[in-house]
Short mmCIF file of C-alpha atoms in Angstrom, two decimals:
data_model
loop_
_atom_site.label_atom_id
_atom_site.label_comp_id
_atom_site.label_asym_id
_atom_site.label_seq_id
_atom_site.Cartn_x
_atom_site.Cartn_y
_atom_site.Cartn_z
CA MET A 1 69.38 102.43 6.81
CA ASN A 2 69.01 106.02 7.90
CA TYR A 3 65.50 106.75 6.69
CA THR A 4 62.66 107.67 9.00
CA LEU A 5 59.17 106.64 7.94
CA GLN A 6 56.84 109.66 7.96
CA TYR A 7 53.29 108.43 7.72
CA GLY A 8 52.07 111.82 8.95
CA GLN A 9 52.70 113.37 5.54
CA VAL A 10 50.64 110.75 3.78
CA LEU A 11 47.62 110.69 6.09
CA PRO A 12 46.00 113.85 4.58
CA TYR A 13 45.59 111.86 1.34
CA LEU A 14 43.45 109.12 2.95
CA GLY A 15 40.24 110.50 1.46
CA TYR A 16 41.88 110.82 -1.93
CA PHE A 17 42.97 107.18 -1.75
CA ALA A 18 39.50 106.08 -0.65
CA GLY A 19 38.08 107.75 -3.80
CA GLY A 20 40.61 105.79 -5.86
CA ALA A 21 39.59 102.60 -4.14
CA LEU A 22 35.98 103.25 -5.19
CA LEU A 23 37.10 103.68 -8.79
CA SER A 24 39.09 100.41 -8.55
CA LEU A 25 35.97 98.62 -7.28
CA GLN A 26 33.92 100.21 -10.06
CA ILE A 27 36.32 98.99 -12.79
CA ALA A 28 36.41 95.50 -11.26
CA PHE A 29 32.59 95.37 -10.97
CA LEU A 30 31.90 96.63 -14.51
CA SER A 31 34.45 94.38 -16.21
CA PHE A 32 33.31 91.40 -14.11
CA CYS A 33 29.68 91.92 -15.17
CA GLY A 34 30.73 92.32 -18.81
CA GLY A 35 32.93 89.26 -18.55
CA LEU A 36 30.07 87.32 -16.95
CA VAL A 37 27.79 88.09 -19.91
CA ILE A 38 30.47 87.03 -22.40
CA GLY A 39 31.37 83.99 -20.25
CA THR A 40 27.80 82.77 -19.86
CA GLY A 41 27.10 83.14 -23.55
CA PHE A 42 30.30 81.49 -24.69
CA ALA A 43 30.15 78.73 -22.11
CA SER A 44 26.65 77.84 -23.35
CA VAL A 45 28.05 77.78 -26.86
CA THR A 46 30.85 75.36 -25.86
CA ALA A 47 28.38 73.23 -23.96
CA PHE A 48 25.46 73.13 -26.44
CA GLY A 49 26.50 75.03 -29.61
CA PRO A 50 27.48 73.84 -33.11
CA ARG A 51 31.04 72.86 -33.82
CA PRO A 52 32.34 75.93 -35.84
CA LEU A 53 31.15 78.25 -33.09
CA ARG A 54 32.77 76.06 -30.46
CA VAL A 55 36.10 76.31 -32.29
CA LEU A 56 35.83 80.12 -32.42
CA VAL A 57 35.17 80.31 -28.70
CA LYS A 58 38.10 77.99 -28.04
CA VAL A 59 40.42 80.20 -30.09
CA TYR A 60 39.24 83.30 -28.15
CA VAL A 61 39.71 81.61 -24.78
CA THR A 62 43.14 80.20 -25.68
CA ALA A 63 44.40 83.49 -27.10
CA PHE A 64 43.26 85.59 -24.11
CA THR A 65 44.22 83.23 -21.29
CA ASN A 66 47.73 82.68 -22.64
CA THR A 67 48.80 86.32 -22.97
CA PRO A 68 49.16 88.94 -20.22
CA GLN A 69 46.28 91.33 -19.59
CA LEU A 70 48.73 94.23 -19.46
CA VAL A 71 49.95 93.60 -23.02
CA GLN A 72 46.37 93.10 -24.22
CA ILE A 73 45.48 96.58 -22.95
CA TYR A 74 48.74 97.96 -24.41
CA PHE A 75 47.62 96.59 -27.74
CA LEU A 76 44.14 98.12 -27.45
CA TYR A 77 45.53 101.47 -26.32
CA PHE A 78 48.53 101.81 -28.64
CA ALA A 79 47.92 99.58 -31.63
CA LEU A 80 44.23 100.20 -32.37
CA PRO A 81 44.92 103.84 -33.22
CA ASP A 82 46.91 102.44 -36.17
CA ALA A 83 43.57 101.12 -37.42
CA GLY A 84 41.87 104.42 -36.70
CA ILE A 85 40.20 103.46 -33.42
CA LEU A 86 41.05 105.82 -30.58
CA LEU A 87 40.17 104.74 -27.04
CA SER A 88 40.58 106.75 -23.85
CA SER A 89 42.75 105.08 -21.24
CA TYR A 90 39.68 104.27 -19.11
CA GLN A 91 37.89 102.75 -22.09
CA ALA A 92 40.95 100.72 -23.10
CA VAL A 93 41.35 99.35 -19.55
CA LEU A 94 37.66 98.53 -19.22
CA ILE A 95 37.42 96.81 -22.63
CA GLY A 96 40.71 94.98 -22.09
CA MET A 97 39.69 93.71 -18.63
CA THR A 98 36.25 92.72 -19.86
CA LEU A 99 37.63 90.69 -22.78
CA ASN A 100 40.20 89.07 -20.51
CA ALA A 101 37.57 88.30 -17.83
CA GLY A 102 35.28 86.90 -20.51
CA ALA A 103 37.88 84.31 -21.46
CA TYR A 104 38.54 83.17 -17.88
CA LEU A 105 34.85 83.17 -16.97
CA THR A 106 34.05 81.09 -20.08
CA GLU A 107 36.58 78.50 -18.86
CA ILE A 108 35.16 78.51 -15.32
CA GLN A 109 31.53 78.28 -16.38
CA ARG A 110 32.14 75.60 -18.95
CA ALA A 111 33.38 73.39 -16.11
CA GLY A 112 30.27 74.29 -14.14
CA PHE A 113 27.89 73.46 -16.97
CA LEU A 114 29.58 70.11 -17.46
CA SER A 115 29.22 69.31 -13.76
CA ARG A 116 25.45 68.82 -14.05
CA ARG A 117 24.74 65.15 -13.46
CA GLN A 118 22.63 62.97 -15.69
CA THR A 119 21.17 61.03 -12.77
CA GLU A 120 19.81 64.23 -11.23
CA MET A 121 18.04 65.04 -14.50
CA GLU A 122 16.59 61.54 -14.67
CA ALA A 123 15.41 61.78 -11.08
CA ALA A 124 13.67 65.08 -11.92
CA GLU A 125 12.02 63.50 -14.91
CA VAL A 126 10.80 60.54 -12.86
CA LEU A 127 9.26 63.00 -10.41
CA GLY A 128 7.33 64.54 -13.32
CA PHE A 129 9.13 67.91 -13.41
CA SER A 130 8.45 69.97 -16.52
CA ARG A 131 11.41 71.24 -18.55
CA TRP A 132 11.20 74.64 -16.88
CA GLN A 133 10.94 73.07 -13.43
CA GLN A 134 13.99 70.96 -14.20
CA ILE A 135 16.00 74.08 -15.04
CA ARG A 136 14.64 76.10 -12.13
CA TYR A 137 14.80 73.50 -9.33
CA VAL A 138 17.54 71.08 -10.42
CA ILE A 139 20.01 72.53 -12.88
CA LEU A 140 20.32 76.13 -11.71
CA PRO A 141 20.72 75.49 -7.97
CA HIS A 142 23.31 72.84 -8.70
CA ILE A 143 25.29 74.98 -11.15
CA ALA A 144 25.09 78.05 -8.92
CA LYS A 145 26.45 76.13 -5.94
CA VAL A 146 29.33 74.68 -7.93
CA LEU A 147 30.13 77.94 -9.76
CA PHE A 148 29.82 80.49 -7.01
CA PRO A 149 33.20 79.92 -5.22
CA PRO A 150 35.42 80.01 -8.33
CA LEU A 151 33.52 83.03 -9.70
CA ALA A 152 33.97 84.85 -6.33
CA ASN A 153 37.67 83.96 -6.42
CA GLN A 154 37.99 85.36 -9.94
CA TYR A 155 36.30 88.58 -8.80
CA ILE A 156 38.96 89.04 -6.08
CA LEU A 157 41.73 88.39 -8.58
CA MET A 158 40.16 90.96 -10.94
CA THR A 159 39.95 93.54 -8.18
CA LEU A 160 43.75 93.15 -7.81
CA GLY A 161 44.10 93.22 -11.58
CA THR A 162 42.57 96.75 -11.78
CA SER A 163 45.86 98.12 -10.43
CA MET A 164 47.37 97.88 -13.91
CA ALA A 165 45.00 100.66 -15.01
CA ALA A 166 47.53 102.95 -13.31
CA VAL A 167 50.02 102.13 -16.06
CA PHE A 168 47.68 103.86 -18.54
CA GLY A 169 47.07 106.88 -16.34
CA VAL A 170 43.66 105.93 -14.92
CA GLU A 171 43.49 107.46 -11.46
CA GLU A 172 42.29 104.51 -9.46
CA LEU A 173 43.89 103.45 -6.21
CA THR A 174 47.36 102.60 -7.60
CA GLY A 175 47.22 105.52 -10.03
CA ARG A 176 46.54 107.91 -7.14
CA ALA A 177 49.46 106.32 -5.26
CA PHE A 178 51.70 107.29 -8.16
CA ASN A 179 50.24 110.84 -8.13
CA VAL A 180 50.86 111.35 -4.41
CA ASN A 181 54.30 109.80 -4.80
CA ALA A 182 55.21 112.45 -7.35
CA GLU A 183 54.07 115.14 -4.93
CA THR A 184 55.50 113.95 -1.62
CA PHE A 185 58.23 111.37 -2.46
CA ARG A 186 57.11 109.36 0.60
CA SER A 187 57.19 106.24 -1.54
CA VAL A 188 57.39 103.42 1.02
CA GLU A 189 54.74 105.02 3.20
CA ILE A 190 52.39 105.59 0.26
CA PHE A 191 52.70 102.13 -1.25
CA SER A 192 52.44 100.33 2.08
CA LEU A 193 49.31 102.34 2.91
CA VAL A 194 47.80 101.55 -0.53
CA ALA A 195 48.71 97.86 -0.02
CA VAL A 196 46.66 97.91 3.21
CA PHE A 197 43.82 99.55 1.30
CA TYR A 198 43.84 96.66 -1.16
CA VAL A 199 43.89 94.08 1.68
CA VAL A 200 40.94 95.80 3.29
CA ILE A 201 38.79 96.09 0.15
CA THR A 202 39.47 92.54 -1.06
CA PHE A 203 38.90 91.09 2.41
CA ALA A 204 35.60 92.93 2.69
CA ALA A 205 34.66 91.59 -0.73
CA THR A 206 35.60 88.04 0.29
CA LEU A 207 33.45 88.29 3.44
CA ALA A 208 30.51 89.71 1.55
CA LEU A 209 30.74 87.12 -1.21
CA ALA A 210 31.10 84.24 1.27
CA LEU A 211 27.97 85.48 3.07
CA ILE A 212 25.98 85.80 -0.18
CA GLY A 213 27.20 82.42 -1.33
CA ARG A 214 26.20 80.76 1.94
CA LEU A 215 22.76 82.40 2.17
CA ALA A 216 21.72 82.32 -1.48
CA PHE A 217 23.37 79.23 -2.94
CA ARG A 218 24.38 77.14 0.09
CA ALA A 219 27.97 77.29 -1.20
CA ARG A 220 30.62 76.72 1.41
CA MET A 221 33.62 79.02 1.12
CA ARG A 222 36.78 79.21 3.22
CA ILE A 223 37.56 82.73 4.33
CA LEU A 224 41.04 82.28 5.82
CA MET B 1 45.66 100.84 -45.98
CA MET B 2 46.84 99.88 -42.48
CA TRP B 3 47.64 96.42 -43.75
CA ASP B 4 49.84 97.85 -46.55
CA ARG B 5 51.81 99.89 -44.03
CA LEU B 6 52.37 96.80 -41.88
CA VAL B 7 53.57 94.76 -44.84
CA GLU B 8 55.87 97.61 -45.84
CA GLU B 9 57.27 97.84 -42.27
CA ALA B 10 57.61 94.09 -41.58
CA PRO B 11 61.02 93.51 -43.29
CA ARG B 12 62.53 96.37 -41.30
CA PHE B 13 60.99 94.99 -38.12
CA PHE B 14 61.71 91.28 -38.31
CA THR B 15 65.53 91.57 -38.51
CA TYR B 16 67.94 89.16 -36.90
CA TRP B 17 68.84 91.63 -34.15
CA ASN B 18 65.26 92.53 -33.28
CA LEU B 19 64.23 88.90 -33.07
CA ARG B 20 67.30 88.12 -30.99
CA PHE B 21 66.35 90.99 -28.71
CA PHE B 22 62.91 89.43 -28.32
CA VAL B 23 64.24 85.96 -27.64
CA GLU B 24 66.65 87.24 -24.98
CA ALA B 25 63.77 89.21 -23.41
CA ALA B 26 61.59 86.10 -23.44
CA LEU B 27 64.36 84.21 -21.62
CA THR B 28 64.45 87.00 -18.99
CA THR B 29 60.67 86.64 -18.58
CA LEU B 30 61.11 82.88 -18.11
CA ALA B 31 64.01 83.30 -15.71
CA LEU B 32 62.02 85.78 -13.56
CA SER B 33 59.03 83.41 -13.24
CA VAL B 34 61.17 80.29 -12.60
CA THR B 35 63.34 81.96 -9.94
CA GLY B 36 60.31 83.42 -8.20
CA SER B 37 58.25 80.22 -8.36
CA VAL B 38 61.00 77.85 -7.18
CA PHE B 39 61.85 79.90 -4.09
CA GLY B 40 58.17 80.70 -3.69
CA ALA B 41 57.28 77.00 -3.62
CA LEU B 42 59.90 76.31 -0.91
CA VAL B 43 58.79 79.18 1.32
CA GLY B 44 55.14 78.50 0.51
CA PHE B 45 55.58 74.95 1.75
CA VAL B 46 57.11 76.21 4.99
CA LEU B 47 54.22 78.70 5.42
CA ALA B 48 51.66 75.99 4.77
CA VAL B 49 53.22 73.52 7.25
CA THR B 50 53.56 76.32 9.82
CA ARG B 51 49.79 76.77 9.67
CA MET B 52 49.28 73.03 10.32
CA THR B 53 51.15 73.13 13.66
CA ARG B 54 49.25 72.84 16.95
CA GLY B 55 49.85 74.21 20.43
CA GLY B 56 50.08 77.58 22.11
CA VAL B 57 53.83 78.06 21.90
CA LEU B 58 53.76 78.25 18.13
CA LEU B 59 50.70 80.51 18.03
CA PRO B 60 52.63 83.74 17.16
CA VAL B 61 54.42 81.96 14.32
CA ARG B 62 51.10 80.67 13.02
CA ILE B 63 49.57 84.14 13.11
CA LEU B 64 52.62 85.53 11.35
CA ALA B 65 52.26 82.88 8.58
CA ILE B 66 48.57 83.74 8.13
CA VAL B 67 49.28 87.50 8.00
CA VAL B 68 52.11 87.07 5.43
CA THR B 69 50.05 84.77 3.23
CA GLU B 70 46.88 86.88 3.36
CA PHE B 71 48.77 90.16 2.82
CA PHE B 72 50.64 89.12 -0.35
CA ARG B 73 47.57 87.37 -1.79
CA ARG B 74 45.55 90.50 -1.46
CA VAL B 75 48.00 93.13 -2.76
CA PRO B 76 48.28 93.66 -6.54
CA PHE B 77 51.56 92.59 -8.12
CA LEU B 78 52.25 96.17 -9.28
CA VAL B 79 51.99 97.48 -5.69
CA THR B 80 54.20 94.66 -4.36
CA LEU B 81 56.74 95.51 -7.05
CA MET B 82 56.76 99.21 -6.11
CA LEU B 83 57.05 98.33 -2.44
CA VAL B 84 60.08 96.07 -2.97
CA PHE B 85 61.59 98.68 -5.29
CA PHE B 86 61.27 101.55 -2.80
CA VAL B 87 62.18 99.49 0.21
CA SER B 88 65.38 98.42 -1.51
CA GLN B 89 66.12 102.10 -2.19
CA MET B 90 65.31 103.02 1.39
CA SER B 91 67.68 100.42 2.74
CA GLY B 92 70.50 102.22 0.87
CA ASN B 93 71.87 99.27 -1.08
CA GLU B 94 70.12 99.40 -4.44
CA TRP B 95 69.51 95.93 -5.82
CA PRO B 96 69.69 95.14 -9.53
CA LEU B 97 66.27 95.53 -11.23
CA PHE B 98 66.08 91.85 -12.02
CA ALA B 99 66.50 90.98 -8.32
CA ILE B 100 63.72 93.38 -7.37
CA ALA B 101 61.34 91.87 -9.89
CA ALA B 102 62.29 88.26 -8.95
CA MET B 103 61.84 89.16 -5.25
CA SER B 104 58.31 90.43 -6.00
CA VAL B 105 57.41 87.31 -7.96
CA PHE B 106 58.84 85.27 -5.10
CA LEU B 107 56.63 87.09 -2.54
CA ILE B 108 53.34 86.58 -4.38
CA ALA B 109 54.35 83.02 -5.44
CA ALA B 110 55.05 82.09 -1.81
CA ALA B 111 51.64 83.43 -0.72
CA TYR B 112 49.62 81.76 -3.52
CA LEU B 113 51.51 78.47 -3.40
CA ALA B 114 51.17 78.38 0.41
CA GLU B 115 47.39 78.39 -0.06
CA ILE B 116 47.50 75.69 -2.74
CA ILE B 117 49.84 73.49 -0.68
CA ARG B 118 47.66 73.96 2.38
CA SER B 119 44.50 73.00 0.53
CA GLY B 120 46.39 69.89 -0.71
CA LEU B 121 47.47 68.94 2.82
CA LEU B 122 43.93 69.51 4.11
CA SER B 123 42.45 67.41 1.34
CA VAL B 124 43.99 64.22 2.78
CA HIS B 125 41.40 62.48 4.93
CA HIS B 126 41.63 63.25 8.63
CA ASN B 127 41.89 59.53 9.48
CA GLN B 128 45.36 59.58 7.95
CA TRP B 129 46.47 62.37 10.28
CA ASP B 130 44.91 60.54 13.27
CA ALA B 131 46.57 57.27 12.28
CA ALA B 132 49.95 58.96 12.03
CA ALA B 133 49.39 60.59 15.41
CA ALA B 134 48.47 57.23 16.91
CA MET B 135 51.71 55.80 15.64
CA ASN B 136 53.54 58.65 17.42
CA PHE B 137 54.81 60.26 14.18
CA SER B 138 56.14 63.78 14.54
CA LEU B 139 54.63 66.55 12.38
CA GLY B 140 57.54 66.25 9.95
CA GLN B 141 57.24 62.48 9.70
CA THR B 142 53.46 62.73 9.24
CA ILE B 143 53.79 65.21 6.43
CA PHE B 144 56.68 63.57 4.58
CA HIS B 145 55.76 59.92 5.02
CA VAL B 146 51.92 60.03 5.14
CA ILE B 147 50.41 63.22 3.83
CA LEU B 148 52.67 64.46 0.99
CA PRO B 149 52.74 61.10 -0.90
CA GLN B 150 48.93 61.44 -1.15
CA ALA B 151 48.64 65.21 -1.44
CA TRP B 152 51.13 65.99 -4.20
CA ARG B 153 48.71 64.83 -6.95
CA ILE B 154 46.23 67.44 -5.72
CA ILE B 155 48.87 70.15 -5.28
CA LEU B 156 50.71 69.88 -8.55
CA PRO B 157 48.06 70.81 -11.20
CA PRO B 158 46.94 74.12 -9.64
CA ALA B 159 50.53 74.95 -8.64
CA PHE B 160 51.55 74.51 -12.28
CA GLY B 161 48.60 76.66 -13.36
CA PHE B 162 49.83 79.40 -11.09
CA PHE B 163 53.33 79.15 -12.51
CA VAL B 164 51.87 79.89 -15.95
CA LEU B 165 49.98 82.82 -14.39
CA PHE B 166 53.23 84.23 -12.92
CA ILE B 167 54.74 84.28 -16.44
CA LYS B 168 52.02 86.67 -17.44
CA ASP B 169 52.27 88.67 -14.23
CA THR B 170 55.92 89.42 -14.86
CA ALA B 171 54.77 91.72 -17.74
CA LEU B 172 54.41 94.38 -15.02
CA ALA B 173 58.14 94.19 -14.31
CA SER B 174 58.51 96.33 -17.44
CA GLN B 175 57.27 99.22 -15.24
CA ILE B 176 60.54 99.34 -13.27
CA GLY B 177 62.70 98.81 -16.37
CA VAL B 178 63.57 95.08 -16.39
CA THR B 179 64.25 94.16 -19.99
CA GLU B 180 61.68 91.40 -20.30
CA LEU B 181 59.23 90.86 -23.17
CA THR B 182 56.82 93.72 -22.52
CA PHE B 183 59.73 96.13 -22.05
CA ALA B 184 61.27 94.85 -25.30
CA GLY B 185 57.97 95.75 -27.07
CA LYS B 186 58.03 99.21 -25.54
CA VAL B 187 61.64 99.76 -26.59
CA LEU B 188 60.92 98.84 -30.21
CA ASN B 189 57.74 100.97 -30.17
CA ASN B 190 59.75 103.93 -28.87
CA ARG B 191 62.30 103.33 -31.60
CA GLY B 192 59.61 104.15 -34.13
CA PHE B 193 58.13 100.79 -35.10
CA SER B 194 54.34 100.63 -35.11
CA ALA B 195 52.60 99.56 -31.91
CA THR B 196 50.70 96.90 -33.87
CA LEU B 197 53.91 95.08 -34.83
CA SER B 198 55.78 95.68 -31.55
CA PHE B 199 53.03 94.65 -29.18
CA GLY B 200 51.64 92.04 -31.59
CA THR B 201 54.98 90.30 -31.52
CA VAL B 202 55.12 90.57 -27.74
CA LEU B 203 51.68 88.95 -27.52
CA LEU B 204 52.86 86.19 -29.88
CA PHE B 205 56.00 85.49 -27.77
CA TYR B 206 53.95 85.31 -24.53
CA PHE B 207 51.64 82.85 -26.31
CA LEU B 208 54.55 80.75 -27.37
CA LEU B 209 55.86 80.61 -23.79
CA SER B 210 52.54 80.06 -22.08
CA TYR B 211 50.56 77.79 -24.46
CA PRO B 212 52.84 74.70 -24.36
CA LEU B 213 53.04 75.04 -20.60
CA SER B 214 49.28 75.23 -20.20
CA LEU B 215 48.91 72.16 -22.47
CA ILE B 216 51.33 70.29 -20.19
CA GLY B 217 49.33 71.52 -17.22
CA ALA B 218 46.07 70.20 -18.69
CA ARG B 219 47.65 66.80 -19.37
CA LEU B 220 49.12 66.72 -15.91
CA GLU B 221 45.74 67.39 -14.42
CA ALA B 222 44.01 64.70 -16.47
CA ARG B 223 46.65 62.08 -15.69
CA LEU B 224 46.88 62.72 -11.99
CA ALA B 225 43.10 62.85 -11.63
CA ALA B 226 42.86 59.50 -13.46
CA THR B 227 45.37 57.74 -11.21
CA ARG B 228 43.65 59.11 -8.16
CA ASN B 229 40.31 57.73 -9.25
CA ARG B 230 41.78 54.33 -10.04
CA GLN B 231 43.28 53.99 -6.58
CA SER B 232 40.15 54.83 -4.66
#
């Protein structure tokens, strides 16, 4: 092993990497929000909807959770042009991640919706709560408390998942690592530095989410 | 129009040799995830138990276990893969590509399974730990005779779920050139077959690998949860 690590050559790119980290966070946030909309809608369908719709949602969830996100985006990016739909790499990544997140978030939220207890509803009725009050004071706080930790966990996993955008040439954190690697060839230094970037941004996200969960929903989350 | 082209192309695509190529690639995908997960489970167990130790002498080891677990849980698989790839080059002895990919799966599997195993160990009521301590059991005896027989039901379903996740994560190994399923799709696409057929088939093969396993996982979860409720 006669290789000397030269972090000095990589340090000038710190700002460039930080910009990439922001783009990673942006992709994760946008696709998580999109996935949350899909997930909430579809989870309500599985919990309360008619049977044909429930089957459709089930097919969507099964198809998307049993195939890799990378190949789903490959399909969107390379196969949709066959049908005349051209997506930019950023669009393909965003749509692919949103659809994938939608499937996982449907699964998670379905479990949350089912966790509402009949006795709690009956208790609320006995106390003379109106329908709206039942939703506002009994169902929502309960569901939010149960759902917050797994949703936060999924958000962290999705932040890590954004790195596959680099495969399609999106210049987020990992994409920028590949760019700098092509310029400087300081591969080990670059990728270890980028790894530390990911540790820092996901750890910051975990801390922030744990704090929000504790203050807003009284959800207890383990940090370490 | 697009449909006609696909129908026209299909006989040329679904030949014996192409399908055999896909099946062999699927076996590589499976081999990668199994190797990584088995060794990952062993090391993950060691990491989890390390974090259960007490006392000042072992503090550095405990901190090391926390750092290793947290690091590999918070680095994307693609970055871990590139790190292992370039570190193996740096060390001068270039490993085979399969070994690099399996090593990467092993690293993330160890980190994720360590967390799952630790949650399982922590889920056993503290009275059990106290009772074992009162009977002067060592840490090893406590874990193997008291905790694990109760904790494995809690550990197994999520661990199995992560194994199915690792199958899908190995798709990224195509980036360094391991001939697994995704790479097989890329090869056929580059050979001139349409992306719809190449990547569609890849998606189908992943589904065939993953779906039966996730069904087994769901049954496992239902059965183990049922026995746990009956006992308590």
